[in-house]
mmCIF file of C-alpha atoms in Angstrom:
data_model
loop_
_atom_site.group_PDB
_atom_site.id
_atom_site.type_symbol
_atom_site.label_atom_id
_atom_site.label_comp_id
_atom_site.label_asym_id
_atom_site.label_seq_id
_atom_site.Cartn_x
_atom_site.Cartn_y
_atom_site.Cartn_z
ATOM 1 C CA MET A 1 2.017 -8.573 -22.174
ATOM 2 C CA THR A 2 1.621 -6.243 -25.277
ATOM 3 C CA MET A 3 3.187 -3.297 -23.397
ATOM 4 C CA SER A 4 6.122 -5.547 -22.275
ATOM 5 C CA ALA A 5 6.669 -7.060 -25.760
ATOM 6 C CA ALA A 6 6.511 -3.693 -27.543
ATOM 7 C CA SER A 7 8.955 -2.045 -25.227
ATOM 8 C CA LYS A 8 11.506 -4.919 -25.433
ATOM 9 C CA THR A 9 11.197 -5.002 -29.169
ATOM 10 C CA VAL A 10 11.861 -1.288 -29.624
ATOM 11 C CA ALA A 11 14.671 -1.408 -27.054
ATOM 12 C CA GLU A 12 16.364 -4.290 -28.726
ATOM 13 C CA GLN A 13 16.050 -2.686 -32.227
ATOM 14 C CA SER A 14 17.320 0.639 -31.018
ATOM 15 C CA GLY A 15 20.316 -0.649 -29.176
ATOM 16 C CA GLY A 16 19.011 0.401 -25.830
ATOM 17 C CA ARG A 17 17.922 3.890 -26.760
ATOM 18 C CA PHE A 18 14.410 3.502 -25.372
ATOM 19 C CA ILE A 19 12.688 4.393 -22.194
ATOM 20 C CA LEU A 20 9.160 3.113 -21.499
ATOM 21 C CA GLY A 21 6.869 5.707 -19.950
ATOM 22 C CA ILE A 22 3.437 4.665 -18.571
ATOM 23 C CA GLY A 23 0.717 6.292 -16.519
ATOM 24 C CA VAL A 24 -2.792 5.685 -15.260
ATOM 25 C CA SER A 25 -4.214 8.859 -16.986
ATOM 26 C CA HIS A 26 -7.036 10.834 -15.314
ATOM 27 C CA GLN A 27 -10.446 9.961 -14.002
ATOM 28 C CA PRO A 28 -12.467 12.101 -16.460
ATOM 29 C CA LEU A 29 -10.572 10.440 -19.339
ATOM 30 C CA VAL A 30 -10.636 6.918 -18.032
ATOM 31 C CA THR A 31 -14.223 6.770 -16.876
ATOM 32 C CA GLY A 32 -15.739 9.213 -19.345
ATOM 33 C CA LEU A 33 -14.019 8.233 -22.608
ATOM 34 C CA ARG A 34 -13.105 4.603 -21.942
ATOM 35 C CA GLY A 35 -15.567 3.462 -19.455
ATOM 36 C CA HIS A 36 -12.948 2.021 -17.158
ATOM 37 C CA ASN A 37 -12.769 1.927 -13.337
ATOM 38 C CA TYR A 38 -10.478 4.556 -11.682
ATOM 39 C CA ASP A 39 -11.036 3.674 -8.033
ATOM 40 C CA LYS A 40 -7.528 2.786 -7.102
ATOM 41 C CA PRO A 41 -5.028 4.119 -9.634
ATOM 42 C CA TYR A 42 -2.019 3.574 -7.380
ATOM 43 C CA THR A 43 -2.877 -0.037 -6.708
ATOM 44 C CA TYR A 44 -3.618 -0.653 -10.329
ATOM 45 C CA MET A 45 -0.185 0.768 -11.320
ATOM 46 C CA LYS A 46 1.577 -1.257 -8.776
ATOM 47 C CA GLU A 47 0.014 -4.484 -9.981
ATOM 48 C CA TYR A 48 0.416 -3.523 -13.610
ATOM 49 C CA LEU A 49 4.172 -3.063 -13.151
ATOM 50 C CA ALA A 50 4.496 -6.512 -11.557
ATOM 51 C CA LYS A 51 2.532 -8.154 -14.363
ATOM 52 C CA THR A 52 4.467 -6.282 -17.057
ATOM 53 C CA LYS A 53 7.836 -7.383 -15.693
ATOM 54 C CA GLY A 54 6.689 -10.985 -15.544
ATOM 55 C CA ALA A 55 5.004 -11.111 -18.897
ATOM 56 C CA LEU A 56 5.925 -13.883 -21.329
ATOM 57 C CA TYR A 57 8.435 -12.858 -24.030
ATOM 58 C CA ARG A 58 10.238 -15.158 -26.391
ATOM 59 C CA ALA A 59 11.762 -12.837 -29.045
ATOM 60 C CA PRO A 60 15.277 -11.548 -28.919
ATOM 61 C CA ALA A 61 15.648 -9.533 -25.732
ATOM 62 C CA PRO A 62 17.482 -6.211 -25.303
ATOM 63 C CA LYS A 63 20.958 -6.343 -23.742
ATOM 64 C CA GLU A 64 19.707 -4.398 -20.714
ATOM 65 C CA PRO A 65 16.337 -4.297 -19.038
ATOM 66 C CA VAL A 66 14.067 -1.560 -20.485
ATOM 67 C CA PRO A 67 14.057 1.463 -18.130
ATOM 68 C CA ILE A 68 10.557 2.416 -16.952
ATOM 69 C CA VAL A 69 9.389 5.829 -15.863
ATOM 70 C CA LEU A 70 5.951 6.542 -14.412
ATOM 71 C CA ALA A 71 3.756 9.549 -14.958
ATOM 72 C CA ALA A 72 3.742 10.648 -11.284
ATOM 73 C CA LEU A 73 2.884 13.881 -9.513
ATOM 74 C CA HIS A 74 1.707 12.969 -5.988
ATOM 75 C CA PRO A 75 3.801 11.382 -3.164
ATOM 76 C CA LYS A 76 2.510 7.687 -3.399
ATOM 77 C CA MET A 77 3.042 7.388 -7.214
ATOM 78 C CA LEU A 78 6.368 9.197 -6.926
ATOM 79 C CA ALA A 79 7.453 6.756 -4.302
ATOM 80 C CA LEU A 80 6.387 3.848 -6.500
ATOM 81 C CA SER A 81 8.331 5.315 -9.476
ATOM 82 C CA ALA A 82 11.542 5.068 -7.425
ATOM 83 C CA THR A 83 10.977 1.656 -5.763
ATOM 84 C CA GLU A 84 9.359 -0.283 -8.651
ATOM 85 C CA ALA A 85 10.475 1.598 -11.758
ATOM 86 C CA ASN A 86 13.448 3.768 -12.715
ATOM 87 C CA GLY A 87 11.956 7.091 -11.971
ATOM 88 C CA THR A 88 9.253 9.489 -13.151
ATOM 89 C CA HIS A 89 8.212 11.569 -16.121
ATOM 90 C CA THR A 90 6.500 14.660 -14.632
ATOM 91 C CA TYR A 91 4.254 16.967 -16.500
ATOM 92 C CA PHE A 92 2.630 20.410 -16.084
ATOM 93 C CA VAL A 93 4.967 21.238 -13.200
ATOM 94 C CA PRO A 94 7.161 24.181 -12.151
ATOM 95 C CA PRO A 95 10.711 23.615 -10.917
ATOM 96 C CA GLU A 96 9.415 23.716 -7.356
ATOM 97 C CA HIS A 97 7.742 20.362 -7.967
ATOM 98 C CA THR A 98 10.979 18.935 -9.434
ATOM 99 C CA ALA A 99 12.803 19.927 -6.180
ATOM 100 C CA LYS A 100 9.996 18.321 -4.130
ATOM 101 C CA ALA A 101 10.093 15.126 -6.123
ATOM 102 C CA ARG A 102 13.936 14.873 -5.934
ATOM 103 C CA ALA A 103 13.789 15.296 -2.127
ATOM 104 C CA GLN A 104 11.245 12.520 -1.931
ATOM 105 C CA ILE A 105 12.604 9.883 -4.306
ATOM 106 C CA GLY A 106 16.300 10.323 -3.582
ATOM 107 C CA PRO A 107 19.351 10.887 -5.864
ATOM 108 C CA LYS A 108 19.265 7.833 -8.061
ATOM 109 C CA ALA A 109 15.834 7.610 -9.695
ATOM 110 C CA MET A 110 15.295 9.570 -12.897
ATOM 111 C CA ILE A 111 13.145 12.701 -13.050
ATOM 112 C CA CYS A 112 12.338 13.479 -16.667
ATOM 113 C CA ALA A 113 10.464 16.812 -16.378
ATOM 114 C CA ALA A 114 8.411 18.161 -19.267
ATOM 115 C CA GLN A 115 8.430 21.944 -19.820
ATOM 116 C CA ALA A 116 6.167 23.802 -22.165
ATOM 117 C CA VAL A 117 8.057 26.650 -23.953
ATOM 118 C CA ILE A 118 6.946 29.467 -26.238
ATOM 119 C CA LEU A 119 9.715 31.378 -28.048
ATOM 120 C CA GLU A 120 7.727 34.659 -28.058
ATOM 121 C CA SER A 121 8.663 37.875 -26.237
ATOM 122 C CA ASP A 122 5.267 39.627 -26.614
ATOM 123 C CA PRO A 123 3.435 39.016 -23.298
ATOM 124 C CA THR A 124 -0.021 39.067 -24.814
ATOM 125 C CA LYS A 125 0.734 36.670 -27.609
ATOM 126 C CA ALA A 126 2.759 34.383 -25.361
ATOM 127 C CA ARG A 127 0.171 34.163 -22.578
ATOM 128 C CA THR A 128 -2.676 33.777 -25.083
ATOM 129 C CA ALA A 129 -1.060 30.732 -26.522
ATOM 130 C CA ALA A 130 -0.118 29.443 -23.041
ATOM 131 C CA ARG A 131 -3.672 29.656 -21.851
ATOM 132 C CA GLU A 132 -4.856 27.788 -24.953
ATOM 133 C CA TYR A 133 -2.505 25.020 -24.060
ATOM 134 C CA MET A 134 -3.285 25.020 -20.357
ATOM 135 C CA LYS A 135 -7.059 24.922 -20.598
ATOM 136 C CA THR A 136 -6.792 21.237 -21.537
ATOM 137 C CA TYR A 137 -5.383 20.477 -18.094
ATOM 138 C CA VAL A 138 -6.663 23.003 -15.528
ATOM 139 C CA PRO A 139 -9.228 22.939 -14.118
ATOM 140 C CA ARG A 140 -10.499 20.104 -16.387
ATOM 141 C CA LEU A 141 -8.121 17.494 -14.943
ATOM 142 C CA PRO A 142 -8.068 17.585 -11.176
ATOM 143 C CA ASN A 143 -4.773 15.814 -10.790
ATOM 144 C CA TYR A 144 -2.902 18.754 -12.174
ATOM 145 C CA THR A 145 -4.966 21.317 -10.235
ATOM 146 C CA ASN A 146 -4.563 19.399 -6.944
ATOM 147 C CA ASN A 147 -0.825 18.978 -7.532
ATOM 148 C CA LEU A 148 -0.358 22.698 -7.949
ATOM 149 C CA LYS A 149 -2.510 23.436 -4.938
ATOM 150 C CA ALA A 150 -0.225 21.210 -2.942
ATOM 151 C CA LEU A 151 2.623 23.446 -3.986
ATOM 152 C CA GLY A 152 0.735 26.448 -2.482
ATOM 153 C CA TRP A 153 -1.291 27.750 -5.479
ATOM 154 C CA ALA A 154 -4.596 29.255 -4.286
ATOM 155 C CA ASP A 155 -8.028 28.672 -5.889
ATOM 156 C CA LYS A 156 -8.135 32.229 -7.226
ATOM 157 C CA GLU A 157 -5.108 31.528 -9.401
ATOM 158 C CA PHE A 158 -7.110 29.142 -11.509
ATOM 159 C CA GLU A 159 -9.976 31.475 -12.234
ATOM 160 C CA ASN A 160 -10.616 33.061 -15.699
ATOM 161 C CA GLY A 161 -8.077 30.984 -17.558
ATOM 162 C CA CYS A 162 -5.460 31.152 -14.779
ATOM 163 C CA SER A 163 -3.568 34.175 -13.422
ATOM 164 C CA ASP A 164 -0.615 35.588 -15.296
ATOM 165 C CA ARG A 165 1.580 34.342 -12.434
ATOM 166 C CA LEU A 166 0.389 30.760 -12.791
ATOM 167 C CA VAL A 167 0.618 30.868 -16.571
ATOM 168 C CA ASP A 168 4.193 32.103 -16.294
ATOM 169 C CA ALA A 169 5.080 29.338 -13.805
ATOM 170 C CA ILE A 170 3.826 26.589 -16.065
ATOM 171 C CA VAL A 171 4.853 27.892 -19.472
ATOM 172 C CA ALA A 172 8.311 29.322 -20.044
ATOM 173 C CA TRP A 173 8.058 32.085 -22.684
ATOM 174 C CA GLY A 174 10.198 34.918 -23.963
ATOM 175 C CA SER A 175 13.739 34.973 -25.274
ATOM 176 C CA GLU A 176 16.033 31.929 -25.647
ATOM 177 C CA GLU A 177 17.945 33.049 -22.586
ATOM 178 C CA LYS A 178 14.800 33.429 -20.431
ATOM 179 C CA ILE A 179 13.518 29.972 -21.520
ATOM 180 C CA ARG A 180 16.937 28.407 -20.880
ATOM 181 C CA GLU A 181 16.821 29.815 -17.359
ATOM 182 C CA ARG A 182 13.638 27.768 -16.683
ATOM 183 C CA ILE A 183 15.168 24.578 -18.165
ATOM 184 C CA ASP A 184 18.277 25.136 -15.999
ATOM 185 C CA ALA A 185 15.971 25.679 -12.961
ATOM 186 C CA HIS A 186 14.597 22.185 -13.425
ATOM 187 C CA LEU A 187 18.053 20.759 -13.806
ATOM 188 C CA LYS A 188 19.307 22.527 -10.705
ATOM 189 C CA ALA A 189 16.243 21.310 -8.824
ATOM 190 C CA GLY A 190 17.144 17.786 -9.543
ATOM 191 C CA ALA A 191 15.787 16.877 -12.966
ATOM 192 C CA THR A 192 17.739 14.147 -14.860
ATOM 193 C CA HIS A 193 16.358 15.413 -18.177
ATOM 194 C CA VAL A 194 14.096 18.164 -19.330
ATOM 195 C CA CYS A 195 11.780 17.428 -22.240
ATOM 196 C CA ILE A 196 10.477 20.686 -23.986
ATOM 197 C CA LEU A 197 7.101 21.082 -25.565
ATOM 198 C CA PRO A 198 7.718 23.739 -28.220
ATOM 199 C CA ILE A 199 4.442 25.541 -28.451
ATOM 200 C CA ARG A 200 3.784 28.089 -31.305
ATOM 201 C CA SER A 201 2.411 31.549 -30.466
ATOM 202 C CA ASP A 202 0.150 31.466 -33.506
ATOM 203 C CA ASN A 203 -1.651 28.352 -32.080
ATOM 204 C CA ALA A 204 -0.671 26.173 -34.962
ATOM 205 C CA LEU A 205 -0.709 22.511 -33.956
ATOM 206 C CA LEU A 206 2.798 21.753 -35.284
ATOM 207 C CA PRO A 207 5.685 22.299 -32.826
ATOM 208 C CA ASP A 208 7.866 25.326 -33.179
ATOM 209 C CA PRO A 209 10.996 24.249 -35.141
ATOM 210 C CA ARG A 210 12.861 27.465 -33.907
ATOM 211 C CA ALA A 211 12.511 26.307 -30.276
ATOM 212 C CA ILE A 212 13.607 22.710 -31.207
ATOM 213 C CA GLU A 213 16.753 24.086 -32.861
ATOM 214 C CA ALA A 214 17.409 26.571 -30.144
ATOM 215 C CA PHE A 215 17.232 24.078 -27.253
ATOM 216 C CA ALA A 216 18.503 20.939 -28.797
ATOM 217 C CA PRO A 217 21.441 19.478 -26.910
ATOM 218 C CA SER A 218 24.748 20.768 -28.240
ATOM 219 C CA LYS A 219 27.002 18.130 -29.758
#
């Protein structure tokens, strides 16, 4: 009820400029940090969507239903994102996954792919920053590791902070032109939208304003 009410409130106040993204998170986070059950994430999400759509709401409603995208990587959740939601918001994926997702869910559902970028042409600096970002996800969170293995990445690629080849596949770094090629690769693979994560090569927590300016949509 809270999720439904909050999303409708923001959508109504913003004139429809809001998309609700939800996900089931990861087993180590859900069970370890929150003490919740993670036995059937797909079933839980399916039931959650139905309850969210039917939740009581008596405030002014947005003119159009709030679009919902699911955090989805694997086939069952991707299918659910197309049948019970408006699409998916993928994360930590190369363009090959975007193409695979588009082939599965068809032409209509949204694919909002996240792409980490580092505006840095020095390979050592760029890959060091990329590995610092990636260590949060692989191999710590199995969903991401298993998804990449399903795309053909071997176990050895995840050793010692991940191979250069895997780092380069997940994090786009280099010149503006080189990074834009990766963004375009997602779009050509079927992404509706590409959301950049502008990482700084000096490991500062703030996003890199240079990348934000460089890759902002042109007016």
